[in-house]
Short mmCIF file of C-alpha atoms in Angstrom, two decimals:
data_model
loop_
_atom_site.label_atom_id
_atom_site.label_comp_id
_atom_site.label_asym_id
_atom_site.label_seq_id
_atom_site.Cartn_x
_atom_site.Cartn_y
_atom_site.Cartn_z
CA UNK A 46 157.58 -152.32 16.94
CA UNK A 47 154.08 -151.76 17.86
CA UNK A 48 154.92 -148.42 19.71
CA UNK A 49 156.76 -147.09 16.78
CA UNK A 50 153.83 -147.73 14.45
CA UNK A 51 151.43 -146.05 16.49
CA UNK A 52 153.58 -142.47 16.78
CA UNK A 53 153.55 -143.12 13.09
CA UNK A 54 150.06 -143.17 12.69
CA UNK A 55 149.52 -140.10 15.20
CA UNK A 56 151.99 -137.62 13.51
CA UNK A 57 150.79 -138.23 10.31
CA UNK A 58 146.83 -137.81 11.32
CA UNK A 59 148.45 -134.47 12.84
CA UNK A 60 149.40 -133.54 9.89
CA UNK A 61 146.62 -134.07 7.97
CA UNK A 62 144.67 -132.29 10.28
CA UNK A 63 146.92 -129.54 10.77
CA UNK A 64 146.18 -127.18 7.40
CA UNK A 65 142.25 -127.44 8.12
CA UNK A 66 142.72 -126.02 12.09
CA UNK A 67 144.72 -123.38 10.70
CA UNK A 68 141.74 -122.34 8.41
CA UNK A 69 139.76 -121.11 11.94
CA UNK A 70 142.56 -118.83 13.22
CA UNK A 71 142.71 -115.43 12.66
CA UNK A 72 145.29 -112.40 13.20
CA UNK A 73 144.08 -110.41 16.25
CA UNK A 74 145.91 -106.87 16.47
CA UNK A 75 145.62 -104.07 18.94
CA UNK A 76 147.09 -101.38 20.87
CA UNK A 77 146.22 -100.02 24.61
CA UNK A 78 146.58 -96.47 25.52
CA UNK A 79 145.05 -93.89 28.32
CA UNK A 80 142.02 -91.45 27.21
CA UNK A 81 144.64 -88.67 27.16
CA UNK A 82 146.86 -90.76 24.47
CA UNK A 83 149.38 -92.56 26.20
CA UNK A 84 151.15 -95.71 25.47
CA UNK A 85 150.51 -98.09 28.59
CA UNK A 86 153.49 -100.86 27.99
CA UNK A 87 153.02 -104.46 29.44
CA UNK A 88 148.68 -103.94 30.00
CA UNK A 89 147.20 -107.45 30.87
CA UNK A 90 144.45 -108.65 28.35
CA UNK A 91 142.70 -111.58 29.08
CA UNK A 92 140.65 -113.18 26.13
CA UNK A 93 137.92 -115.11 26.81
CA UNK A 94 136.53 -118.16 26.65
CA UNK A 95 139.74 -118.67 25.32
CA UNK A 96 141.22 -118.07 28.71
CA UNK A 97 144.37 -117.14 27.17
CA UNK A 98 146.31 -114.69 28.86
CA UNK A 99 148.62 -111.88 26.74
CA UNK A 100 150.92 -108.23 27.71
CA UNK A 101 151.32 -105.61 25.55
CA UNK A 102 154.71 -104.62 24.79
CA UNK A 103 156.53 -101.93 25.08
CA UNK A 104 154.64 -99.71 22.72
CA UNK A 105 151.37 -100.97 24.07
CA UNK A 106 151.01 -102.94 20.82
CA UNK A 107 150.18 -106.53 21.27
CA UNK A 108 149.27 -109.48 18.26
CA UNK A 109 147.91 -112.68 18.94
CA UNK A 110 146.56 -115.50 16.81
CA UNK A 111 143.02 -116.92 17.72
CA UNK A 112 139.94 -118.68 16.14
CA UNK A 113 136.86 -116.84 15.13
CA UNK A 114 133.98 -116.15 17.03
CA UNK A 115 132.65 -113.75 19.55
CA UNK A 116 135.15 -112.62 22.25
CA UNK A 117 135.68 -110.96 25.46
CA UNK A 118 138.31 -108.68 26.27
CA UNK A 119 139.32 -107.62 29.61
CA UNK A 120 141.70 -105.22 29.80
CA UNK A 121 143.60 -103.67 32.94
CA UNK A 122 146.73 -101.54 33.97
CA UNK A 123 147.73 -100.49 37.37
CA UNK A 124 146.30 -96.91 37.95
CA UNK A 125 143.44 -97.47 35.36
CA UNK A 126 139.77 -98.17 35.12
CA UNK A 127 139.42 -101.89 33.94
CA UNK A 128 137.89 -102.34 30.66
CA UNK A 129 135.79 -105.17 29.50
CA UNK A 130 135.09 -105.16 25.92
CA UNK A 131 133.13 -107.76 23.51
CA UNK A 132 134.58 -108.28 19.78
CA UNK A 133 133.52 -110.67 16.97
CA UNK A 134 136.10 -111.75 14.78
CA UNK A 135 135.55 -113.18 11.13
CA UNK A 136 138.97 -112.29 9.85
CA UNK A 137 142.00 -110.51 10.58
CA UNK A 138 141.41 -107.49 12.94
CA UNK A 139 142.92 -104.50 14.31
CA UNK A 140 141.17 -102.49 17.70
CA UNK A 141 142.38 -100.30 19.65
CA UNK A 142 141.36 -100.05 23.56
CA UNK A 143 141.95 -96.40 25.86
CA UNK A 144 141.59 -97.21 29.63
CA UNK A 145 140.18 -94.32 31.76
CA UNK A 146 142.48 -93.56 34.62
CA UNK A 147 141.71 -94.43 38.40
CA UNK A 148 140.35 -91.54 40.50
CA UNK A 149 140.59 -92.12 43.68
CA UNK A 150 138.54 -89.97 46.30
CA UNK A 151 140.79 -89.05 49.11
CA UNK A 152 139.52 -88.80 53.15
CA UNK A 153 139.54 -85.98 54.81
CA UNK A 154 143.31 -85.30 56.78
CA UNK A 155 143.39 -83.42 59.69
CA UNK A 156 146.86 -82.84 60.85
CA UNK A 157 147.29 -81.48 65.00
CA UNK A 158 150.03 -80.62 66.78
CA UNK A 159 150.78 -79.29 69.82
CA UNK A 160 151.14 -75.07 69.71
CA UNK A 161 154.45 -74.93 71.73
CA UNK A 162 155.85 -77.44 69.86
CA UNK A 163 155.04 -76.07 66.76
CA UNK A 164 154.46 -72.60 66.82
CA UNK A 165 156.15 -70.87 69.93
CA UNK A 166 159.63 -73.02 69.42
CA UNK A 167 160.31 -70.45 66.70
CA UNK A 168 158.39 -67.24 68.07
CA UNK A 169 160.47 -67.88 71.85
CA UNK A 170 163.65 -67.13 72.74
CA UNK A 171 163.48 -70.15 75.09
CA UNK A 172 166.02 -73.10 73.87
CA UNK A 173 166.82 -76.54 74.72
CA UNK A 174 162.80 -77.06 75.78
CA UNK A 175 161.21 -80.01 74.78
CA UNK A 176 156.79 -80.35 76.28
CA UNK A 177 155.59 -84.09 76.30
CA UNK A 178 152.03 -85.27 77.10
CA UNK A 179 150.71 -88.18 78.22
CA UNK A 180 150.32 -89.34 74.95
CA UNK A 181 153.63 -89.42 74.08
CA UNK A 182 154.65 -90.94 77.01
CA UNK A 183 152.11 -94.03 76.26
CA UNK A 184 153.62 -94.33 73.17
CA UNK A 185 157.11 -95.59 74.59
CA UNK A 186 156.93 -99.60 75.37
CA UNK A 187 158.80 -99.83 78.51
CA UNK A 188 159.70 -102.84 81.31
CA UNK A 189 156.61 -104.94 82.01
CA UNK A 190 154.36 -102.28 79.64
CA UNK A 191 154.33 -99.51 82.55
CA UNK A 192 154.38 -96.16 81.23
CA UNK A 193 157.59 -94.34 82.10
CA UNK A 194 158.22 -90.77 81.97
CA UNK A 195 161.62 -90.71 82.72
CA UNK A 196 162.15 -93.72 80.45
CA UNK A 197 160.65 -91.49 77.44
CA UNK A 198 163.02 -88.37 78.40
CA UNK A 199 166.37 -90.56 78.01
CA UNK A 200 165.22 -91.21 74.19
CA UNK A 201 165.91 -87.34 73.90
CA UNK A 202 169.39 -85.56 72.71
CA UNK A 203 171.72 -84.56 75.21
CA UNK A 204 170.50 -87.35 77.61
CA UNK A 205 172.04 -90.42 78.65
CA UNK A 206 170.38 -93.79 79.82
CA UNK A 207 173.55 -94.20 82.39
CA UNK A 208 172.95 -98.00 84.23
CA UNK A 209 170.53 -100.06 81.45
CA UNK A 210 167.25 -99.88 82.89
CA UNK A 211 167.86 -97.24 85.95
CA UNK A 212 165.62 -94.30 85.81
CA UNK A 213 168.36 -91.85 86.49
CA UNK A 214 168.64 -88.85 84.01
CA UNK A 215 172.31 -88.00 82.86
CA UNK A 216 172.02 -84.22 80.74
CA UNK A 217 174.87 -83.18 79.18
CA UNK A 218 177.52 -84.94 81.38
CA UNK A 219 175.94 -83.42 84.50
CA UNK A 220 175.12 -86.38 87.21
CA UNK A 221 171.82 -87.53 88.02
CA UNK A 222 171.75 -85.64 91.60
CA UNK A 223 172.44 -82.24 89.25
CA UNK A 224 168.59 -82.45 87.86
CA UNK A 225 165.96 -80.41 89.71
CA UNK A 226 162.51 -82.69 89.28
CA UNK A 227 159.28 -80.35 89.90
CA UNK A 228 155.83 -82.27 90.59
CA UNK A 229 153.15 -79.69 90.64
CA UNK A 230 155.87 -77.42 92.01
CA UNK A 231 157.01 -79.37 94.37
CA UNK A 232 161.21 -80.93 94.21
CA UNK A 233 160.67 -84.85 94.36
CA UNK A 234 164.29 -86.03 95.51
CA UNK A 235 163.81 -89.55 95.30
CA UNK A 236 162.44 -90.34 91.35
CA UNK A 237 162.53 -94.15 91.59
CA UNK A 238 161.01 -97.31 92.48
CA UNK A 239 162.11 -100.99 92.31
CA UNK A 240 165.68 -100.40 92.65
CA UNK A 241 165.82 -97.98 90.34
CA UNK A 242 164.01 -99.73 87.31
CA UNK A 243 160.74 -97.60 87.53
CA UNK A 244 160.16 -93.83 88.31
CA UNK A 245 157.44 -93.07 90.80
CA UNK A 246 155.37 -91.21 88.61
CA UNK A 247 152.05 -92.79 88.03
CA UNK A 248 151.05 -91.87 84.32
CA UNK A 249 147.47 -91.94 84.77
CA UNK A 250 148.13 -88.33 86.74
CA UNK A 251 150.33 -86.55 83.80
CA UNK A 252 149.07 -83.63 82.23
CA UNK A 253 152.64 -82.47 80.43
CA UNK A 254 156.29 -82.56 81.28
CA UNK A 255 157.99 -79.86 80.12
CA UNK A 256 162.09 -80.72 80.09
CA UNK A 257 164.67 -78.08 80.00
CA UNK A 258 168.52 -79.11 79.13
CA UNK A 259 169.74 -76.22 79.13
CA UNK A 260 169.64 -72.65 79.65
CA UNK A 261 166.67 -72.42 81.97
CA UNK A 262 165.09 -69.76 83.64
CA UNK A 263 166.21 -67.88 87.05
CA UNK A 264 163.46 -69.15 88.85
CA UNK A 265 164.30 -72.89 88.54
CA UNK A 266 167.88 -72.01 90.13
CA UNK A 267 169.79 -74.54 92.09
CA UNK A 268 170.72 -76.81 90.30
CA UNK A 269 173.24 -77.60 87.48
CA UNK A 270 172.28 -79.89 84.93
CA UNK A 271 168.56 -79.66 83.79
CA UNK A 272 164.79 -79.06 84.90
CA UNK A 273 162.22 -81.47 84.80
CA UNK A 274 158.90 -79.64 85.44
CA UNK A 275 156.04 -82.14 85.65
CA UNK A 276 152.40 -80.73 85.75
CA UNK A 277 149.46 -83.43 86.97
CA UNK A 278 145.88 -83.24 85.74
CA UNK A 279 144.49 -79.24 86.35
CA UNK A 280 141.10 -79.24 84.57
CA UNK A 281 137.64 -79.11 86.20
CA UNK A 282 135.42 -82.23 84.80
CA UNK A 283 132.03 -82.20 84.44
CA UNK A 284 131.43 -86.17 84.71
CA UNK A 285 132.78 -89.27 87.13
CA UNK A 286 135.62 -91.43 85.42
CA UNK A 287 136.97 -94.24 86.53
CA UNK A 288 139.72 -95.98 85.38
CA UNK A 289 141.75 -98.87 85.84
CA UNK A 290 144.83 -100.93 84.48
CA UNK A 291 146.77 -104.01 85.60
CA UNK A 292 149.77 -104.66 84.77
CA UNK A 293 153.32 -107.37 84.95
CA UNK A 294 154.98 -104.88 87.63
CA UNK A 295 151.92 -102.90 89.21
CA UNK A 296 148.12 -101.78 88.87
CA UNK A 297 146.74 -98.95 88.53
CA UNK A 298 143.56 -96.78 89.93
CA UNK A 299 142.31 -93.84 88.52
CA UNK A 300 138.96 -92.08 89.69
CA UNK A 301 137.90 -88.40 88.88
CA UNK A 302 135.10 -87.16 90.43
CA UNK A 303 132.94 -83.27 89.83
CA UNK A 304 131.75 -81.71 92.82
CA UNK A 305 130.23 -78.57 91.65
CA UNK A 306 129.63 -77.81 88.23
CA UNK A 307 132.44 -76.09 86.80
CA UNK A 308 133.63 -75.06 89.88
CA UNK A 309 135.16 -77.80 91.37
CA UNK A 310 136.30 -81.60 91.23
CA UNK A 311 139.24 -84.02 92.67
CA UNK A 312 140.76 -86.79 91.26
CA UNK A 313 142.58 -89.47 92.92
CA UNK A 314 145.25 -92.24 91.76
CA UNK A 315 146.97 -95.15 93.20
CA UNK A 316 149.57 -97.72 91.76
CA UNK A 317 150.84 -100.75 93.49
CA UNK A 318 153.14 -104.13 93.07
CA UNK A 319 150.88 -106.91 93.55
CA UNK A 320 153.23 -109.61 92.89
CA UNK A 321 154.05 -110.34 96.70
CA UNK A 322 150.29 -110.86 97.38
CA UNK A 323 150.59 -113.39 94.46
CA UNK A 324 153.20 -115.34 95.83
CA UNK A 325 152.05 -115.08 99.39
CA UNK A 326 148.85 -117.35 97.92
CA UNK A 327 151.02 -119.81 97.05
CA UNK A 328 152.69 -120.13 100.55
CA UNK A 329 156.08 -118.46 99.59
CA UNK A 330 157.02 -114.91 100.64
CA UNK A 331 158.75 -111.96 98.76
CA UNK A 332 159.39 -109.20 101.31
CA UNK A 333 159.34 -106.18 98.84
CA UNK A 334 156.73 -104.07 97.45
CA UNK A 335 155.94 -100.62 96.24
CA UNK A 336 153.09 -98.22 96.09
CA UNK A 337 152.28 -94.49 95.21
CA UNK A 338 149.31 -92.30 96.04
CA UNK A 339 148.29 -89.22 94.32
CA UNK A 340 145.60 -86.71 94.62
CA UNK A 341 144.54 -82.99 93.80
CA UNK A 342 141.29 -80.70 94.64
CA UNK A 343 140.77 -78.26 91.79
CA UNK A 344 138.68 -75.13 92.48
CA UNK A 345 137.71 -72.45 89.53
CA UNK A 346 135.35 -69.87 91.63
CA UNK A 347 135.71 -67.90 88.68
CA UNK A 348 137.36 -67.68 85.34
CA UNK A 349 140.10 -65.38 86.20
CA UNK A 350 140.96 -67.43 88.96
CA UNK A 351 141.99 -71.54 89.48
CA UNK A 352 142.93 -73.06 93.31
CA UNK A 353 144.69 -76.22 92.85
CA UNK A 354 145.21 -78.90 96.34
CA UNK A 355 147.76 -81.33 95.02
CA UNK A 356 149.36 -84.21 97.13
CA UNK A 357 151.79 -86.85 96.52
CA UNK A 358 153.10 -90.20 99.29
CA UNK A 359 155.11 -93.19 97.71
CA UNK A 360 157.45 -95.59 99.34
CA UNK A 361 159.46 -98.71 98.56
CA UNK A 362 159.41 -100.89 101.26
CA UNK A 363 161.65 -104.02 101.79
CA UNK A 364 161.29 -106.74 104.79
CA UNK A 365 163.11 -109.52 105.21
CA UNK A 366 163.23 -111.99 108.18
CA UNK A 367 165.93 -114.31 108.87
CA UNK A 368 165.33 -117.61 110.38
CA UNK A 369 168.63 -120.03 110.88
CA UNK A 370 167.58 -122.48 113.30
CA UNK A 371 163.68 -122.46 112.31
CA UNK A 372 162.88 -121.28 115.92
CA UNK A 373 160.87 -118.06 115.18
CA UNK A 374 164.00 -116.04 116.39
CA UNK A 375 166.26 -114.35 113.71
CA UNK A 376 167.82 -111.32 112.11
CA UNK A 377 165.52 -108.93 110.61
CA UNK A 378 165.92 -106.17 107.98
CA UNK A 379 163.90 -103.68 106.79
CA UNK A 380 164.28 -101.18 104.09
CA UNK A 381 162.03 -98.21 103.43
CA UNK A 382 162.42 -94.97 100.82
CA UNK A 383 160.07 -92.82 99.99
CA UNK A 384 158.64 -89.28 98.99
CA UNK A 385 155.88 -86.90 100.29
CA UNK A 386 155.18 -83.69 98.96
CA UNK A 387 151.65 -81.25 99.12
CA UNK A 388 151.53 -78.43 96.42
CA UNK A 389 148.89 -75.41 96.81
CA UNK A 390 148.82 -73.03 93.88
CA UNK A 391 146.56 -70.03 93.20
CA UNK A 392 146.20 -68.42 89.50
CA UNK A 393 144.99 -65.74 88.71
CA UNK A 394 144.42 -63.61 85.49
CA UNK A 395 144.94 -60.35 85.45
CA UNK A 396 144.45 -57.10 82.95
CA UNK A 397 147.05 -56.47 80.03
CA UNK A 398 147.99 -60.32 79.86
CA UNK A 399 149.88 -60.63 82.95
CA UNK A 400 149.04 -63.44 85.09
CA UNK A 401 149.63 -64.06 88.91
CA UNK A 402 150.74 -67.54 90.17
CA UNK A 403 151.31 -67.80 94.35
CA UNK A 404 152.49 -71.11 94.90
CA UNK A 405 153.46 -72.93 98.51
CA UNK A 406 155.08 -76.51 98.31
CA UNK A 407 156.34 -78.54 100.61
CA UNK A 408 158.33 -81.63 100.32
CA UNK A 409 160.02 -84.50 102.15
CA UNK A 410 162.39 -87.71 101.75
CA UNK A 411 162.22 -90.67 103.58
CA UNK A 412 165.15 -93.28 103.82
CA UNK A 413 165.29 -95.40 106.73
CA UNK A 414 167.54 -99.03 107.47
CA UNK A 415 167.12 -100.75 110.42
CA UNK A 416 168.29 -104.21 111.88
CA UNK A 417 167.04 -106.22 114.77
CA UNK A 418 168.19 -108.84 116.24
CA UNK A 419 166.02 -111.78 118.43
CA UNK A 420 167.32 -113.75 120.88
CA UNK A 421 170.09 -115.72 120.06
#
């Protein structure tokens, strides 16, 4: 009985007091447009110290109901200046609000590319050409975050993967042994390591790979299904660099040095697996490891003419020793494949354009299995 009472009492003190609150409100009405005149539907206004939060609709028109007094007006759209604005109301009012729009200064953009890409793909009559650098061979995640060459050429049309995660080359329908693979010149038969999951071409070395698929020239004759023409590092520094990385499957050593000022400098690179060392400290063994070793002498005597010393040695190498009767005598196997090869090229610029290149390469496989047996 008590509670019913009380509400009694409260609505009709609301009441009462209701006609003399509405006596402070007043009619606020407004529109919000651009400086150049157009209607800017659903604009947020917030009105303080209110702190009452309204749109305009679709016309930009809005109407809202508030006491008297000084106010602030903030007013913002997407793509417009913000604009704060102070009003005093004493009766019903009518503003209108026009929002400067947003200029934003824009950084400079500087666009490169690369000019055979761009430019001599539609001046050549050469087709089915595609250059990488070593930039765009970085940009490829591969296994264990190494670098792949070959891995970034199977991402191209006309070329298939084959086994997942071999670093065979499949153009076309030809077969991976169809593919004539050019290191400075030189034909590198063997292009793997690890079984196939790697290729053996350290990409601290890479200059640009230029791939042909089809329709190549005479002079890369011999073989069926594509070219692969990989050029190493040809430019004489002018300051030491040395640089390293270390990674899951292998690390890497890179170290450039000048000898004479723009005359002549070397470079020299070497990648290995380190993770039988690793287990080897914790007294287990894993006979297998790889390695390559790169190098090249650059000499510029003059500007019409560059010398360039390349060289190139990798091998996988696989040893295992079999011990049945834990008596130091056993079966043993061991496994070896590798490249060599030793490029010497001589260019040379001559009158009207025409340029001279003498080249002499030479290049070898190694593949070797042999078994021995102890004393049984």
């Amino acid at each position: 009985m008590y509670k019913s009472v009380a509400v009694k009492i409260i609505s009709a003190v609301f009441f009462f007091l209701y006609p003399f609150a509405l006596l402070g409100q007043i009619n606020l009405n407004g529109a919000v447009k651009s400086t150049e005149g157009d209607i800017l539907p659903m604009a947020n206004i917030l009105i303080l110290p209110d702190s009452l939060i309204i749109t305009s609709g679709t016309g930009g028109k809005f109407e809202v109901r508030i006491s008297a007094g000084e106010k602030q007006l903030i007013i913002s759209y997407t793509g417009y200046e913000t604009l704060n604005a102070r009003i005093f109301l004493q009766s019903d009012t009518t503003v209108a609000f026009r929002l400067p729009a947003k200029v934003a200064q824009l950084k400079e953009v500087i666009v490169n590319a690369d000019r055979f890409s761009s430019e001599d793909i539609v001046q050549s009559t050469r087709m089915s050409t595609t250059t990488l650098t070593q930039k765009d061979i970085h940009a490829i995640p591969v296994l264990g975050g190494e670098a792949d060459v070959i891995k970034t050429l199977q991402l191209l049309s006309g070329t298939v993967r084959g086994v997942e995660g071999s670093s065979d080359l499949f153009v076309r329908g030809g077969a991976a042994d169809q593919n004539l693979i050019l290191l400075d010149g030189a034909p590198i038969y063997n292009t793997s390591h690890l079984f196939g999951f790697l290729s053996v071409f350290n990409p601290s070395i890479l200059d640009n790979v230029e791939a042909i698929n089809g329709a190549f020239p005479a002079e890369y004759g011999g073989r069926l299904s594509s070219i692969l023409n990989i050029n190493s590092r040809a430019e004489v520094v002018d300051q030491t660099k040395i640089s390293a990385d270390i990674g899951l499957i292998a690390s890497r050593l890179y170290v450039e040095q000048p000898l004479i000022k723009d005359k002549a400098s070397f470079w020299l690179a070497g990648r290995r697996t380190y993770i039988d060392q690793v287990v080897k400290t914790i007294g287990e063994e894993l006979p297998y490891f790889f390695y390559d070793v790169n190098g090249k002498l650059i000499l510029q005597p003059s500007s019409k003419n560059k010398i360039e010393f390349s060289f190139y040695s990798g091998e996988d190498i696989l040893d295992i020793f079999r011990d049945r009767n834990n008596d130091g005598d056993g079966f043993l196997t061991l496994y070896s494949s590798g490249n060599s090869s030793q490029s010497f090229i001589w260019t040379q610029a001559l009158a009207s354009r025409w340029v001279s290149k003498i080249s002499l390469t030479r290049s070898a496989f190694r593949y070797n299995i042999s078994n021995r047996f102890e004393e049984n």
